[in-house]
CSV table of C-alpha atoms in Angstrom, one decimal:
chain,number,residue,atom,x,y,z
N,647,MET,CA,-10.2,24.8,5.8
N,648,ILE,CA,-8.3,23.6,2.8
N,649,CYS,CA,-7.5,26.0,0.4
N,650,GLY,CA,-9.7,28.6,1.6
N,651,PHE,CA,-12.8,26.2,1.7
N,652,ARG,CA,-14.4,25.0,4.9
N,653,THR,CA,-14.4,21.3,4.9
N,654,THR,CA,-17.0,19.1,6.8
N,655,PRO,CA,-16.7,15.8,7.8
N,656,TRP,CA,-17.3,12.6,5.5
N,657,SER,CA,-20.4,11.7,7.5
N,658,ALA,CA,-22.2,15.4,7.2
N,659,ARG,CA,-21.7,15.3,3.5
N,660,ARG,CA,-22.9,11.7,3.0
N,661,ALA,CA,-25.9,12.5,5.1
N,662,ARG,CA,-26.6,15.8,2.8
N,663,ALA,CA,-26.4,13.8,0.0
N,664,SER,CA,-28.6,11.4,1.4
N,665,SER,CA,-31.2,14.1,2.1
N,666,THR,CA,-30.9,15.5,-1.1
N,667,ARG,CA,-31.3,12.1,-3.0
N,668,TRP,CA,-34.7,11.4,-1.0
N,669,ALA,CA,-35.8,15.0,-1.6
N,670,THR,CA,-35.2,14.6,-5.4
N,671,PHE,CA,-37.3,11.2,-5.3
N,672,ASP,CA,-40.2,13.0,-3.1
N,673,ARG,CA,-40.4,15.3,-6.3
N,674,SER,CA,-40.1,13.1,-9.0
N,675,ARG,CA,-42.2,10.3,-7.9
N,676,PRO,CA,-45.3,12.0,-8.6
N,677,GLU,CA,-44.1,12.4,-12.2
N,678,ILE,CA,-44.0,8.9,-12.7
N,679,GLY,CA,-47.4,8.6,-11.2
N,680,ALA,CA,-48.7,10.9,-14.0
N,681,ILE,CA,-47.1,9.0,-16.6
N,682,ALA,CA,-48.6,5.8,-15.5
N,683,THR,CA,-51.8,7.2,-15.2
N,684,GLY,CA,-51.5,8.7,-18.6
N,685,VAL,CA,-50.0,4.9,-20.2
N,686,ALA,CA,-53.1,3.3,-18.3
N,687,GLN,CA,-55.3,5.4,-19.7
N,688,ARG,CA,-54.0,5.0,-22.9
N,689,ALA,CA,-54.6,1.2,-22.6
N,690,LEU,CA,-57.8,1.6,-21.3
N,691,ASP,CA,-59.1,3.5,-24.3
N,692,GLU,CA,-57.3,1.1,-26.7
N,693,CYS,CA,-59.1,-1.7,-25.3
N,694,LEU,CA,-62.3,-0.3,-25.5
N,695,ARG,CA,-61.6,0.8,-29.0
N,696,TYR,CA,-60.9,-3.0,-29.7
N,697,SER,CA,-63.5,-4.6,-28.0
N,698,ARG,CA,-65.9,-2.8,-29.6
N,699,SER,CA,-64.6,-3.5,-33.3
N,700,ARG,CA,-63.7,-7.2,-32.4
N,701,SER,CA,-66.4,-9.8,-32.8
N,702,ALA,CA,-66.5,-13.5,-31.2
N,703,PHE,CA,-69.4,-15.8,-31.3
N,704,GLY,CA,-71.5,-13.2,-33.6
N,705,GLN,CA,-70.9,-10.2,-30.9
N,706,PRO,CA,-68.3,-7.7,-30.0
N,707,ILE,CA,-66.1,-8.6,-27.4
N,708,ALA,CA,-67.2,-5.9,-25.5
N,709,SER,CA,-70.7,-7.1,-24.7
N,710,PHE,CA,-69.2,-10.2,-22.6
N,711,GLN,CA,-69.5,-9.7,-18.7
N,712,ALA,CA,-65.8,-10.6,-18.0
N,713,ILE,CA,-64.6,-7.7,-20.4
N,714,GLN,CA,-67.1,-5.0,-19.1
N,715,PHE,CA,-65.9,-6.0,-15.5
N,716,MET,CA,-62.5,-5.6,-16.3
N,717,LEU,CA,-62.8,-2.2,-18.0
N,718,ALA,CA,-64.7,-1.2,-15.5
N,719,GLU,CA,-62.6,-1.9,-12.8
N,720,TYR,CA,-59.6,-0.3,-15.0
N,721,GLY,CA,-61.7,2.9,-15.3
N,722,GLN,CA,-61.9,3.3,-11.8
N,723,SER,CA,-58.7,2.4,-10.9
N,724,VAL,CA,-56.9,5.0,-13.3
N,725,SER,CA,-59.3,7.9,-12.9
N,726,ARG,CA,-60.0,7.6,-9.0
N,727,ARG,CA,-56.9,6.0,-7.5
N,728,CYS,CA,-53.9,6.5,-9.6
N,729,ALA,CA,-54.9,10.3,-10.6
N,730,CYS,CA,-55.9,11.3,-7.0
N,731,LEU,CA,-52.9,10.0,-5.4
N,732,THR,CA,-50.7,11.7,-8.3
N,733,TYR,CA,-52.6,14.8,-7.8
N,734,LYS,CA,-52.3,15.1,-3.9
N,735,ALA,CA,-48.5,14.2,-4.0
N,736,ALA,CA,-48.0,17.2,-6.7
N,737,TRP,CA,-50.2,19.5,-4.8
N,738,MET,CA,-47.7,18.6,-1.6
N,739,VAL,CA,-44.4,19.4,-3.8
N,740,GLU,CA,-46.1,22.7,-5.1
N,741,SER,CA,-46.9,23.6,-1.6
N,742,ARG,CA,-43.6,23.3,-0.4
N,743,GLU,CA,-44.8,20.3,1.7
N,744,THR,CA,-42.8,17.0,2.6
N,745,PRO,CA,-44.6,14.4,0.3
N,746,ASN,CA,-42.5,11.7,0.9
N,747,ALA,CA,-45.2,8.8,1.7
N,748,ILE,CA,-47.8,10.0,-0.9
N,749,SER,CA,-45.1,10.7,-3.7
N,750,SER,CA,-44.1,7.0,-3.0
N,751,TYR,CA,-47.5,5.8,-2.8
N,752,ALA,CA,-48.6,7.7,-6.4
N,753,LYS,CA,-45.5,5.6,-8.0
N,754,LEU,CA,-45.9,2.7,-6.5
N,755,PHE,CA,-49.7,2.4,-7.1
N,756,GLY,CA,-49.7,4.1,-10.5
N,757,SER,CA,-47.0,1.8,-11.8
N,758,ASP,CA,-48.4,-1.4,-10.6
N,759,ALA,CA,-51.8,-0.5,-11.7
N,760,CYS,CA,-50.6,0.4,-15.0
N,761,MET,CA,-48.7,-2.8,-15.4
N,762,LYS,CA,-52.1,-4.8,-14.5
N,763,ILE,CA,-53.8,-3.0,-16.8
N,764,THR,CA,-51.6,-3.1,-19.8
N,765,THR,CA,-50.8,-6.7,-19.1
N,766,ASP,CA,-54.5,-7.4,-19.4
N,767,ALA,CA,-54.8,-5.2,-22.1
N,768,VAL,CA,-52.5,-7.5,-24.3
N,769,GLN,CA,-55.0,-10.2,-23.1
N,770,ILE,CA,-58.0,-8.6,-24.5
N,771,PHE,CA,-56.1,-8.2,-27.8
N,772,GLY,CA,-55.2,-11.9,-27.5
N,773,GLY,CA,-52.7,-12.8,-30.1
N,774,TYR,CA,-52.4,-9.5,-31.5
N,775,GLY,CA,-51.4,-7.6,-28.3
N,776,TYR,CA,-47.9,-9.0,-28.9
N,777,MET,CA,-47.7,-7.9,-32.2
N,778,LYS,CA,-45.7,-4.3,-32.6
N,779,GLU,CA,-49.1,-3.3,-35.0
N,780,TYR,CA,-51.0,-2.7,-32.1
N,781,PRO,CA,-50.1,-0.1,-29.5
N,782,VAL,CA,-50.7,-2.3,-26.3
N,783,GLU,CA,-47.3,-4.2,-26.8
N,784,LYS,CA,-45.6,-0.9,-26.6
N,785,LEU,CA,-47.7,0.1,-23.4
N,786,MET,CA,-46.7,-3.0,-21.5
N,787,ARG,CA,-43.1,-2.7,-22.1
N,788,ASP,CA,-43.4,0.8,-20.7
N,789,ALA,CA,-45.3,-0.1,-17.9
N,790,LYS,CA,-42.8,-2.2,-16.9
N,791,LEU,CA,-40.2,0.2,-17.2
N,792,LEU,CA,-42.2,2.4,-15.0
N,793,GLN,CA,-42.4,-0.1,-12.0
N,794,ILE,CA,-38.4,-0.1,-12.3
N,795,TYR,CA,-37.5,3.3,-12.6
N,796,GLU,CA,-37.2,5.7,-9.4
N,797,GLY,CA,-36.6,2.8,-7.4
N,798,THR,CA,-38.6,-0.8,-8.0
N,799,SER,CA,-42.0,-1.7,-6.6
N,800,GLN,CA,-40.3,-4.1,-4.6
N,801,ILE,CA,-38.1,-1.5,-2.8
N,802,GLN,CA,-41.3,1.0,-2.6
N,803,HIS,CA,-43.2,-1.9,-0.8
N,804,VAL,CA,-40.1,-2.3,1.5
N,805,GLY,CA,-40.3,1.4,2.2
N,806,HIS,CA,-43.9,1.5,2.9
N,807,ARG,CA,-43.7,-1.5,5.5
N,808,ALA,CA,-40.8,0.8,7.3
N,809,ARG,CA,-42.6,3.8,7.6
N,810,SER,CA,-46.1,1.8,8.8
N,811,ALA,CA,-43.5,0.4,11.6
N,812,GLU,CA,-42.4,3.7,12.7
N,813,GLY,CA,-45.7,5.2,12.2
N,814,LEU,CA,-44.6,7.8,9.8
N,815,THR,CA,-47.6,7.4,7.3
N,816,ALA,CA,-50.3,8.9,9.5
N,817,ARG,CA,-51.0,11.7,7.0
N,818,GLY,CA,-50.8,8.8,3.9
N,819,PRO,CA,-53.8,7.0,2.7
N,820,PRO,CA,-54.9,3.8,4.2
N,821,HIS,CA,-52.3,0.8,4.0
N,822,GLU,CA,-51.8,-2.4,5.3
N,823,SER,CA,-50.6,-2.7,8.8
N,824,ALA,CA,-46.7,-4.2,9.2
N,825,THR,CA,-48.1,-7.9,9.9
N,826,GLY,CA,-50.0,-7.8,6.3
N,827,ARG,CA,-53.4,-8.0,7.8
């Protein structure tokens, strides 16, 4: 005891701080997934609006099969994958469960899908996609921030590989094995 306060060894305080940090990540990463889902949905909405109004070769670019495939894939990615993982992680947080793997998946998949969707949105907009007058330019910058914030996507991948090797993701969504097959 020092000045009437109980002291703990440095390692115990450090372990407690680490535990608190990871518990905070478990609860904040679903928020990143939710933001990523919203940014991706906005990019999809902007692409739909723009592709219906922009014409090439005498027809709206929305009538081109390549654009249709991209937009359909993005709609599935946002509504089914990103949102479902985020909802599951948020539900686990609300239920006082430990959502460590699911939270991390929600953040990782949400931010990566958001980045892909916004990058391709810039492509759909063509040269206009880089202009500040069009919203997809800012959405792409926001998506990149989401990949970096709360642990970069590369660090998330490393964490998933480690959990996979330890067998800790048994309750999580399907994932690649540690060998990448």
